[in-house]
Short mmCIF file of C-alpha atoms in Angstrom, two decimals:
data_model
loop_
_atom_site.label_atom_id
_atom_site.label_comp_id
_atom_site.label_asym_id
_atom_site.label_seq_id
_atom_site.Cartn_x
_atom_site.Cartn_y
_atom_site.Cartn_z
CA MET A 18 -130.54 -3.11 -7.63
CA SER A 19 -133.27 -2.32 -10.05
CA LEU A 20 -132.60 -1.20 -13.60
CA THR A 21 -134.73 1.85 -12.51
CA GLN A 22 -132.65 2.20 -9.52
CA ASP A 23 -129.47 2.40 -10.92
CA THR A 24 -130.67 4.65 -13.92
CA PHE A 25 -131.55 7.06 -10.97
CA LEU A 26 -128.31 6.62 -9.14
CA LYS A 27 -126.19 7.18 -12.48
CA SER A 28 -128.21 10.31 -12.90
CA GLN A 29 -127.22 11.70 -9.84
CA LEU A 30 -123.66 10.94 -10.32
CA LEU A 31 -123.42 12.57 -13.82
CA GLN A 32 -124.44 15.83 -12.06
CA LEU A 33 -121.47 15.75 -9.78
CA GLU A 34 -118.03 18.19 -10.36
CA CYS A 35 -115.21 15.65 -9.84
CA HIS A 36 -112.34 13.51 -11.83
CA PHE A 37 -114.96 10.96 -12.84
CA THR A 38 -117.06 13.78 -14.78
CA TRP A 39 -114.39 15.62 -15.99
CA ALA A 40 -113.82 13.72 -19.34
CA LEU A 41 -110.65 13.10 -18.11
CA ARG A 42 -109.83 10.31 -21.07
CA LYS A 43 -106.76 7.83 -20.37
CA GLU A 44 -106.04 8.03 -24.12
CA ASP A 45 -104.98 11.57 -23.68
CA THR A 46 -102.10 10.72 -21.40
CA ASN A 47 -99.68 8.26 -20.44
CA LEU A 48 -100.94 6.82 -17.17
CA THR A 49 -97.51 5.53 -16.03
CA ASP A 50 -95.86 8.83 -16.65
CA LEU A 51 -98.70 10.71 -14.93
CA LEU A 52 -98.68 8.12 -11.61
CA ILE A 53 -94.93 9.01 -11.53
CA ARG A 54 -95.46 12.74 -11.77
CA LEU A 55 -98.18 12.79 -9.04
CA GLU A 56 -96.22 10.68 -6.71
CA ASP A 57 -93.13 13.05 -7.01
CA GLN A 58 -95.57 15.68 -6.33
CA ILE A 59 -96.57 14.35 -3.25
CA ASP A 60 -93.07 14.09 -1.96
CA LEU A 61 -92.11 17.32 -2.97
CA GLU A 62 -95.37 19.31 -1.16
CA VAL A 63 -94.43 17.93 2.08
CA GLY A 64 -95.79 20.74 4.46
CA ARG A 65 -98.43 21.79 2.36
CA GLU A 66 -101.41 19.47 2.75
CA ALA A 67 -103.95 21.51 0.49
CA GLY A 68 -101.73 20.64 -2.63
CA VAL A 69 -101.02 17.29 -1.03
CA ALA A 70 -104.70 16.58 -0.57
CA ARG A 71 -105.43 17.73 -4.15
CA THR A 72 -102.83 15.45 -5.17
CA TYR A 73 -104.13 12.33 -3.35
CA SER A 74 -107.62 12.86 -4.96
CA SER A 75 -106.24 12.89 -8.57
CA LEU A 76 -103.92 10.01 -7.78
CA GLY A 77 -107.06 8.12 -6.53
CA PHE A 78 -108.69 8.74 -9.92
CA VAL A 79 -105.49 7.41 -11.80
CA LYS A 80 -105.45 4.05 -9.68
CA TYR A 81 -109.45 3.79 -10.50
CA LEU A 82 -108.23 3.88 -14.23
CA LEU A 83 -105.58 1.46 -13.65
CA GLY A 84 -108.07 -1.09 -12.22
CA SER A 85 -106.58 -0.63 -8.60
CA TYR A 86 -110.09 0.48 -6.75
CA ASN A 87 -108.52 -0.49 -3.41
CA GLU A 88 -105.57 1.69 -3.65
CA ALA A 89 -107.96 4.44 -5.24
CA LEU A 90 -109.80 4.21 -1.99
CA SER A 91 -106.90 4.59 0.23
CA ASN A 92 -105.78 7.50 -1.60
CA LEU A 93 -109.04 9.23 -1.36
CA GLN A 94 -108.97 8.53 2.18
CA ARG A 95 -105.86 10.17 2.79
CA SER A 96 -107.10 13.15 0.77
CA GLU A 97 -110.02 13.63 2.84
CA GLU A 98 -107.68 13.21 6.08
CA LEU A 99 -105.28 15.89 4.85
CA THR A 100 -107.99 18.42 4.15
CA ARG A 101 -109.35 18.14 7.54
CA GLN A 102 -106.00 18.69 8.98
CA TYR A 103 -105.48 21.52 6.93
CA HIS A 104 -108.64 23.21 7.43
CA GLY A 105 -108.83 22.53 11.20
CA ASP A 106 -111.89 23.81 12.71
CA ASN A 107 -113.09 25.89 9.73
CA CYS A 108 -115.64 23.47 8.58
CA ASN A 109 -117.11 25.71 6.11
CA ASN A 110 -114.00 25.96 4.15
CA CYS A 111 -113.36 22.28 4.67
CA ASN A 112 -116.63 20.91 3.58
CA LYS A 113 -116.30 22.69 0.25
CA MET A 114 -112.81 21.75 -0.40
CA LEU A 115 -113.79 18.18 0.20
CA MET A 116 -116.65 18.18 -2.70
CA VAL A 117 -114.34 16.98 -5.32
CA THR A 118 -112.84 14.09 -3.20
CA TYR A 119 -116.83 13.09 -1.95
CA GLY A 120 -117.49 13.01 -5.70
CA ASN A 121 -114.91 10.62 -6.75
CA PHE A 122 -115.57 8.47 -3.48
CA ALA A 123 -119.41 8.36 -4.77
CA TRP A 124 -118.46 7.40 -8.28
CA LEU A 125 -115.55 4.65 -6.97
CA HIS A 126 -117.98 3.03 -4.49
CA TYR A 127 -120.51 2.89 -7.58
CA HIS A 128 -118.05 1.00 -9.79
CA MET A 129 -117.07 -1.25 -6.68
CA GLU A 130 -120.91 -1.88 -6.77
CA ALA A 131 -121.10 -0.48 -2.79
CA ARG A 132 -124.62 1.44 -3.12
CA TRP A 133 -124.96 2.08 0.14
CA ASP A 134 -121.65 3.90 0.24
CA CYS A 135 -122.35 5.65 -3.03
CA GLU A 136 -125.52 7.21 -1.81
CA SER A 137 -124.03 8.14 1.60
CA TYR A 138 -121.58 10.19 0.00
CA LEU A 139 -124.40 11.76 -2.46
CA ASN A 140 -126.33 12.55 0.58
CA LYS A 141 -122.93 14.21 2.17
CA LEU A 142 -122.69 16.48 -0.94
CA LYS A 143 -126.41 17.43 -0.77
CA GLU A 144 -125.94 18.57 2.95
CA ILE A 145 -122.98 20.68 1.90
CA ASN A 146 -124.96 22.17 -0.99
CA GLU A 147 -127.84 23.02 1.28
CA LYS A 148 -125.78 24.52 3.84
CA HIS A 149 -123.38 26.42 1.27
CA PRO A 150 -125.43 27.27 -1.46
CA PRO A 151 -123.40 28.39 -4.56
CA ALA A 152 -123.87 32.01 -5.76
CA SER A 153 -125.27 30.49 -8.96
CA SER A 154 -126.76 27.27 -10.10
CA SER A 155 -124.82 27.55 -13.27
CA VAL A 156 -121.22 28.22 -11.81
CA PRO A 157 -119.52 25.77 -9.55
CA TYR A 158 -117.77 26.80 -6.22
CA PRO A 159 -114.55 28.41 -7.03
CA GLU A 160 -112.81 25.53 -5.03
CA VAL A 161 -114.13 23.02 -7.35
CA LEU A 162 -113.06 25.12 -10.50
CA GLY A 163 -109.84 25.46 -8.90
CA GLU A 164 -109.46 21.85 -7.92
CA LYS A 165 -110.69 21.19 -11.50
CA GLY A 166 -107.96 23.38 -12.94
CA TRP A 167 -105.05 21.67 -11.28
CA ALA A 168 -106.40 18.27 -12.46
CA LEU A 169 -106.76 19.25 -16.02
CA LEU A 170 -103.27 20.60 -15.58
CA LYS A 171 -101.76 17.38 -14.59
CA PHE A 172 -103.38 15.05 -16.61
CA SER A 173 -102.45 16.29 -20.01
CA ARG A 174 -101.33 19.11 -22.12
CA LYS A 175 -104.52 18.28 -23.96
CA TYR A 176 -106.07 20.20 -21.35
CA TYR A 177 -104.14 23.17 -20.74
CA GLU A 178 -106.77 25.60 -22.32
CA ARG A 179 -109.40 24.03 -20.20
CA ALA A 180 -107.26 24.30 -17.22
CA GLN A 181 -106.55 28.05 -17.95
CA GLU A 182 -110.70 28.52 -18.24
CA CYS A 183 -111.21 27.00 -14.86
CA PHE A 184 -108.65 29.23 -12.83
CA ARG A 185 -110.13 32.37 -15.01
CA LYS A 186 -113.78 31.60 -13.59
CA ALA A 187 -112.47 30.63 -10.24
CA LEU A 188 -110.64 33.96 -10.23
CA GLU A 189 -113.86 36.10 -11.29
CA LEU A 190 -115.27 34.50 -7.94
CA GLU A 191 -112.22 34.96 -5.52
CA PRO A 192 -109.94 37.29 -7.52
CA ASP A 193 -106.92 37.36 -4.67
CA GLU A 194 -106.93 33.50 -3.87
CA GLY A 195 -103.37 32.67 -3.93
CA GLU A 196 -103.84 28.85 -5.43
CA TRP A 197 -106.08 30.01 -8.51
CA ASN A 198 -103.79 32.70 -9.36
CA ALA A 199 -100.62 30.46 -9.30
CA GLY A 200 -102.83 27.81 -11.28
CA TYR A 201 -103.68 30.34 -13.95
CA ALA A 202 -100.30 31.80 -14.25
CA ILE A 203 -98.85 28.47 -14.74
CA ALA A 204 -101.30 27.51 -17.31
CA LEU A 205 -100.85 30.79 -19.07
CA TYR A 206 -97.28 29.99 -19.29
CA ARG A 207 -97.75 26.54 -21.02
CA THR A 208 -100.53 27.92 -23.29
CA ASN A 209 -98.80 31.10 -24.20
CA PRO A 210 -95.27 30.10 -25.84
CA ASP A 211 -95.38 32.94 -28.12
CA LEU A 212 -92.66 35.27 -27.24
CA SER A 213 -93.02 37.98 -30.03
CA SER A 214 -95.35 40.29 -27.88
CA THR A 215 -94.01 42.65 -25.20
CA THR A 216 -93.46 42.43 -21.52
CA ASP A 217 -96.62 43.74 -20.85
CA CYS A 218 -98.10 40.38 -22.24
CA PRO A 219 -101.00 38.29 -20.09
CA VAL A 220 -98.53 35.23 -19.08
CA ILE A 221 -96.01 38.15 -17.45
CA LYS A 222 -98.94 40.11 -15.71
CA GLN A 223 -100.40 37.08 -14.33
CA LEU A 224 -97.11 35.61 -13.13
CA ARG A 225 -96.56 38.94 -11.51
CA ARG A 226 -100.03 38.64 -9.43
CA ALA A 227 -99.24 35.23 -8.74
CA VAL A 228 -95.80 36.06 -7.00
CA HIS A 229 -97.56 38.65 -5.43
CA ALA A 230 -100.29 36.37 -3.94
CA ASN A 231 -97.76 33.71 -3.20
CA PRO A 232 -94.75 35.66 -1.90
CA ASP A 233 -93.05 32.33 -0.71
CA ASP A 234 -93.55 30.26 -3.98
CA ASP A 235 -89.97 30.17 -5.35
CA VAL A 236 -91.06 28.14 -8.43
CA LEU A 237 -93.25 30.79 -9.61
CA LYS A 238 -90.72 33.35 -9.11
CA VAL A 239 -88.40 31.06 -11.76
CA LEU A 240 -91.16 30.90 -14.17
CA LEU A 241 -91.36 34.80 -14.16
CA GLY A 242 -87.57 34.78 -14.17
CA ILE A 243 -87.54 32.72 -17.35
CA ARG A 244 -90.12 34.60 -19.33
CA LEU A 245 -88.38 37.93 -18.49
CA SER A 246 -85.22 37.00 -19.59
CA ALA A 247 -86.67 35.91 -23.09
CA TYR A 248 -87.52 39.68 -23.26
CA LYS A 249 -83.70 40.49 -22.30
CA LYS A 250 -84.79 41.91 -18.88
CA PHE A 251 -82.14 40.01 -17.20
CA SER A 252 -81.54 42.18 -14.21
CA GLU A 253 -84.92 41.44 -12.67
CA ALA A 254 -84.79 37.82 -14.12
CA GLU A 255 -81.62 37.21 -12.73
CA SER A 256 -82.87 38.66 -9.18
CA LEU A 257 -85.81 36.56 -9.14
CA VAL A 258 -83.88 33.58 -9.92
CA GLU A 259 -81.00 33.88 -7.36
CA GLN A 260 -83.48 34.92 -4.61
CA ALA A 261 -85.04 31.40 -5.60
CA LEU A 262 -82.69 29.41 -5.53
CA GLU A 263 -81.22 30.80 -2.08
CA ARG A 264 -84.31 30.22 -0.61
CA SER A 265 -85.12 26.73 -1.96
CA PRO A 266 -81.52 25.43 -2.76
CA GLU A 267 -83.04 21.80 -2.53
CA HIS A 268 -86.43 21.84 -4.15
CA PRO A 269 -86.31 19.91 -7.20
CA HIS A 270 -88.96 21.96 -9.29
CA VAL A 271 -87.06 25.33 -8.33
CA ILE A 272 -83.75 23.47 -9.35
CA ARG A 273 -84.61 22.06 -12.63
CA TYR A 274 -86.20 25.51 -13.71
CA VAL A 275 -83.29 27.46 -12.61
CA GLY A 276 -81.09 24.63 -14.67
CA LYS A 277 -83.32 26.00 -17.48
CA PHE A 278 -82.73 29.55 -17.03
CA PHE A 279 -79.05 29.23 -16.70
CA ARG A 280 -79.00 27.19 -20.00
CA ASN A 281 -81.08 29.73 -21.93
CA LYS A 282 -78.65 32.12 -20.52
CA GLY A 283 -75.41 30.23 -21.84
CA SER A 284 -74.38 28.96 -18.54
CA VAL A 285 -74.54 25.32 -19.39
CA GLU A 286 -72.14 23.85 -16.70
CA ARG A 287 -73.90 25.56 -13.95
CA SER A 288 -77.45 24.34 -15.43
CA ILE A 289 -75.93 20.72 -15.53
CA ALA A 290 -74.78 20.74 -12.00
CA LEU A 291 -78.26 22.13 -10.66
CA LEU A 292 -80.20 19.73 -12.89
CA LYS A 293 -77.87 16.72 -11.66
CA ARG A 294 -79.20 17.64 -8.32
CA ALA A 295 -82.58 18.06 -9.10
CA LEU A 296 -82.39 14.29 -10.71
CA GLU A 297 -80.91 12.78 -7.68
CA ARG A 298 -84.52 13.80 -5.97
CA THR A 299 -86.70 13.01 -8.82
CA PRO A 300 -84.53 10.37 -10.81
CA LYS A 301 -87.91 9.11 -12.82
CA SER A 302 -88.55 12.99 -14.25
CA SER A 303 -88.61 12.83 -18.13
CA PHE A 304 -88.43 16.67 -17.97
CA ILE A 305 -84.99 16.87 -16.12
CA HIS A 306 -83.63 14.19 -18.42
CA HIS A 307 -84.64 16.51 -21.31
CA GLN A 308 -83.41 19.46 -19.79
CA LEU A 309 -79.93 17.45 -19.71
CA ALA A 310 -80.13 16.52 -22.83
CA LEU A 311 -80.44 20.05 -24.15
CA CYS A 312 -77.61 21.10 -21.98
CA TYR A 313 -75.31 18.73 -23.56
CA LYS A 314 -76.34 19.67 -27.15
CA ARG A 315 -75.45 23.06 -26.17
CA LYS A 316 -72.14 21.93 -25.32
CA LYS A 317 -71.56 20.16 -28.34
CA MET A 318 -72.79 22.98 -30.68
CA SER A 319 -70.35 25.48 -28.65
CA LEU A 320 -67.31 22.98 -29.87
CA PHE A 321 -68.43 22.65 -33.17
CA GLN A 322 -68.89 26.80 -33.28
CA ALA A 323 -65.34 27.13 -31.74
CA GLY A 324 -64.21 24.93 -34.52
CA SER A 325 -62.87 22.22 -32.13
CA HIS A 326 -64.76 19.40 -33.99
CA HIS A 327 -61.22 18.36 -35.32
CA SER A 328 -59.03 18.43 -32.65
CA LYS A 329 -61.87 17.48 -29.83
CA GLY A 330 -63.72 14.44 -31.81
CA ALA A 331 -63.60 11.98 -29.06
CA GLU A 332 -65.02 14.80 -26.53
CA ILE A 333 -67.34 15.77 -29.01
CA GLN A 334 -68.65 11.95 -29.43
CA ARG A 335 -68.34 11.52 -25.46
CA ILE A 336 -70.77 14.77 -24.94
CA ARG A 337 -73.34 13.26 -27.91
CA ASP A 338 -73.40 9.80 -25.92
CA GLN A 339 -74.56 11.95 -22.77
CA CYS A 340 -77.13 13.70 -24.68
CA ILE A 341 -78.45 10.58 -26.47
CA TYR A 342 -78.50 8.88 -22.89
CA HIS A 343 -80.68 11.45 -21.41
CA LEU A 344 -83.06 11.86 -24.54
CA GLU A 345 -83.53 7.85 -24.41
CA GLU A 346 -84.06 8.20 -20.31
CA ALA A 347 -86.77 10.86 -21.26
CA THR A 348 -88.60 8.94 -23.91
CA THR A 349 -88.43 5.67 -22.20
CA LEU A 350 -90.18 7.51 -18.88
CA LYS A 351 -92.69 9.20 -21.08
CA PRO A 352 -93.28 7.43 -24.17
CA SER A 353 -95.23 10.19 -25.71
CA PHE A 354 -92.82 12.87 -25.35
CA ILE A 355 -92.74 14.23 -29.10
CA LEU A 356 -90.08 16.78 -28.11
CA ALA A 357 -87.40 14.48 -26.85
CA MET A 358 -88.32 11.74 -29.53
CA SER A 359 -87.84 14.36 -32.40
CA GLU A 360 -84.30 15.30 -30.65
CA LEU A 361 -83.53 11.91 -30.02
CA ALA A 362 -83.87 10.97 -33.97
CA VAL A 363 -81.89 13.72 -34.87
CA GLN A 364 -79.23 12.89 -32.78
CA TYR A 365 -79.14 9.36 -34.15
CA GLY A 366 -78.68 10.84 -37.34
CA GLU A 367 -75.81 12.93 -36.03
CA ASN A 368 -74.68 9.77 -34.87
CA GLN A 369 -74.93 8.09 -38.58
CA ASP A 370 -77.43 5.70 -37.26
CA ILE A 371 -79.59 6.83 -40.05
CA SER A 372 -82.11 3.68 -40.05
CA LYS A 373 -82.62 4.05 -36.05
CA ALA A 374 -83.30 7.92 -36.75
CA GLU A 375 -85.92 7.02 -39.71
CA GLU A 376 -87.58 4.75 -37.59
CA LEU A 377 -87.97 6.82 -34.84
CA PHE A 378 -89.11 9.52 -36.91
CA HIS A 379 -91.70 7.29 -38.10
CA THR A 380 -92.69 6.52 -34.38
CA THR A 381 -92.95 9.94 -33.64
CA PHE A 382 -95.01 11.06 -36.30
CA GLN A 383 -97.49 8.27 -35.44
CA THR A 384 -97.44 9.38 -32.04
CA ALA A 385 -98.15 13.09 -32.91
CA LYS A 386 -101.19 12.21 -34.99
CA GLN A 387 -102.74 10.20 -32.00
CA GLU A 388 -101.70 12.94 -29.93
CA ASN A 389 -103.50 15.46 -32.08
CA GLY A 390 -100.59 17.89 -31.54
CA GLY A 391 -97.16 17.98 -32.21
CA CYS A 392 -97.02 17.27 -36.06
CA GLN A 393 -95.11 20.69 -36.85
CA VAL A 394 -92.22 19.89 -34.32
CA VAL A 395 -91.95 16.55 -35.79
CA THR A 396 -91.51 17.99 -39.51
CA VAL A 397 -89.07 20.60 -38.70
CA TYR A 398 -87.04 18.23 -36.90
CA TYR A 399 -87.15 15.91 -40.06
CA ALA A 400 -86.52 18.80 -42.41
CA GLU A 401 -83.32 19.49 -40.30
CA PHE A 402 -82.50 15.53 -40.31
CA GLN A 403 -82.74 15.59 -44.04
CA GLN A 404 -80.90 18.62 -44.23
CA TYR A 405 -77.75 17.72 -41.90
CA SER A 406 -77.83 13.75 -41.71
CA LYS A 407 -79.03 12.70 -45.04
CA ARG A 408 -77.56 16.21 -46.88
CA CYS A 409 -80.78 16.03 -49.12
CA GLU A 410 -81.57 19.64 -49.38
CA PRO A 411 -84.81 19.06 -51.68
CA LEU A 412 -86.41 17.10 -48.67
CA ALA A 413 -85.13 19.48 -46.27
CA ILE A 414 -86.92 22.24 -48.34
CA LYS A 415 -90.10 20.48 -48.70
CA HIS A 416 -90.53 19.80 -44.90
CA TYR A 417 -89.64 23.09 -43.54
CA LYS A 418 -92.12 24.46 -46.41
CA GLU A 419 -94.72 22.21 -44.64
CA GLY A 420 -93.71 23.19 -41.22
CA LEU A 421 -94.22 26.89 -42.25
CA ARG A 422 -97.40 26.22 -43.54
CA MET A 423 -98.92 24.60 -40.33
CA ASN A 424 -98.38 27.99 -38.36
CA PRO A 425 -95.71 30.97 -39.04
CA ASN A 426 -96.52 32.34 -35.85
CA THR A 427 -95.12 29.43 -33.35
CA VAL A 428 -91.46 28.45 -32.20
CA GLY A 429 -91.83 25.62 -35.36
CA GLY A 430 -93.12 28.43 -37.78
CA ARG A 431 -90.35 30.74 -37.10
CA ARG A 432 -87.55 27.89 -36.96
CA SER A 433 -88.55 26.76 -40.47
CA THR A 434 -88.86 30.54 -41.74
CA ALA A 435 -85.17 31.23 -40.45
CA CYS A 436 -84.00 27.81 -42.14
CA LEU A 437 -85.50 28.44 -45.32
CA LYS A 438 -84.32 31.93 -45.47
CA ARG A 439 -80.81 30.60 -44.95
CA ILE A 440 -81.16 28.25 -47.75
CA ALA A 441 -82.37 30.94 -50.25
CA GLU A 442 -79.71 33.23 -49.42
CA LYS A 443 -76.85 30.82 -49.50
CA ARG A 444 -78.28 29.91 -53.03
CA MET A 445 -78.76 33.52 -54.21
CA ALA A 446 -75.54 34.39 -53.35
CA ARG A 447 -74.38 31.85 -55.82
CA ASN A 448 -76.91 32.51 -58.15
CA PRO A 449 -79.04 35.85 -57.81
CA ASN A 450 -81.37 34.25 -60.39
CA ASP A 451 -82.07 31.00 -58.61
CA GLY A 452 -85.86 30.50 -59.28
CA GLU A 453 -86.47 28.13 -56.53
CA ALA A 454 -84.39 30.60 -54.15
CA LEU A 455 -86.75 33.43 -54.82
CA GLY A 456 -89.99 31.06 -54.64
CA ILE A 457 -88.85 30.09 -50.99
CA LEU A 458 -88.67 33.69 -50.07
CA GLY A 459 -92.17 34.43 -51.71
CA LEU A 460 -93.62 31.61 -49.60
CA ILE A 461 -92.13 33.27 -46.49
CA HIS A 462 -93.73 36.44 -47.21
CA LYS A 463 -96.89 34.84 -48.17
CA GLU A 464 -97.15 32.90 -44.88
CA ASN A 465 -96.09 35.51 -42.81
CA GLY A 466 -98.54 37.99 -44.01
CA ASP A 467 -96.69 40.42 -46.78
CA LYS A 468 -98.81 39.67 -49.43
CA HIS A 469 -97.03 42.31 -52.05
CA LYS A 470 -93.45 41.07 -51.22
CA ALA A 471 -94.87 37.65 -51.82
CA ILE A 472 -95.92 38.51 -55.11
CA GLU A 473 -92.72 40.28 -56.01
CA TYR A 474 -90.72 37.23 -55.23
CA TYR A 475 -93.28 34.98 -56.75
CA GLU A 476 -93.10 36.86 -60.23
CA LYS A 477 -89.16 36.92 -60.03
CA ALA A 478 -89.28 33.39 -59.60
CA LEU A 479 -91.69 32.39 -62.25
CA SER A 480 -89.36 34.42 -64.42
CA TYR A 481 -86.83 31.55 -64.25
CA VAL A 482 -88.42 28.58 -63.45
CA ASP A 483 -91.89 26.95 -64.80
CA ASP A 484 -93.22 26.20 -61.80
CA ASP A 485 -96.86 25.28 -60.97
CA GLU A 486 -96.64 26.03 -57.03
CA TYR A 487 -95.33 29.45 -57.54
CA LEU A 488 -97.90 30.02 -60.15
CA SER A 489 -100.82 28.82 -57.98
CA ALA A 490 -99.51 30.82 -55.22
CA LEU A 491 -99.07 33.87 -57.14
CA CYS A 492 -102.84 33.78 -58.83
CA GLU A 493 -104.32 33.12 -55.29
CA LEU A 494 -102.61 36.51 -53.65
CA ARG A 495 -103.15 38.75 -56.47
CA LEU A 496 -107.08 37.51 -56.16
CA SER A 497 -107.05 38.38 -52.45
CA LEU A 498 -105.97 41.61 -53.45
CA GLN A 499 -108.81 42.51 -55.68
#
């Protein structure tokens, strides 16, 4: 092929909408973990050809990234076969649903230096566009937008916002389509962890729409139940969860989210039993191992709160060992699992393996920086490690402050606020004129937007201590109010 021919062919390929043109970078995910999740998804979607076909198309791209071109080709062929089975005689829908897979075929053949095959798929796509012209040249087909949304959602947490936008655009074109409503609900659920708003929030509204559009999707019902329970809407939440569990008692995704629901509710033993059942079906699920670890952590905390740590020391250690085991499994299966890595480091600290904890925290900080996300989570966990395992309150305060300044409105920010407040109030109970404690309360009010209260505390703090940080913050606040 001449250079001119190759340039022309490449320009055509770059105009396609498919995995190869969606900027899915292997640096943004763990390919081994992604491969496991996609293969598990195929097993779980039996009987749902549309979902399985979509997953095979994504799997083909992952195989390409791993250098397994023949396996990639085989997966794309399976995707096409299942799409045709699902749509049967409805060739219009079938053709539009095949556009992404055909684009993947064209790119894969290009990389395999099979020019004739590459051009053949480009011609097929041209024919589809001519028979079914899109409503606008600037807006892709809703089928393409939807498939792109699902691919982004599966590939990396970094792409959740992009996935949300794809589903939103697809719903503008087809408002009642169940697949796009489900995808948009899940994307919103994952990108909006903040529970400070009301039950009338966009996440719950969209989850309700998705359940209405997909009445047989029990995973969506459980997600809605989990979010409703966070707003203390327990009656409706439990009804949805019990209904989903009754209808899909062996579906691992349903079981694992139901397990999370019961853990949040405080029914730890029931949660453990459900999660272990789910683990039997999907033994390589880092999510389930993490959820089990959190259950054992909750059990351990309950024994401590009941004052049983002296009489039941051996049982507490056994539970801690179980917690550590599942966290180690989760982080082995998914080496970039920031939350599980941070939790594991804390558990090592509780187990008095301080050097192992410090080493893991160092690795986790590095991973979070590379992932461009999760630094606040690691910072807050590291503060807890300093406070409870190393008994170093000054360093704990330093890192809680750092975590709070990163963003006060996230889970990590609110956790930092609560921990700093407890430390300050405990110190002031001993000494109402503790300048550092007053300064901590000043920072809390400053970061949470209460400038007048922050000024009041900083002024009090500076009457007892000479601190450049407090003085600088006070000057900044006064200037902002002028």
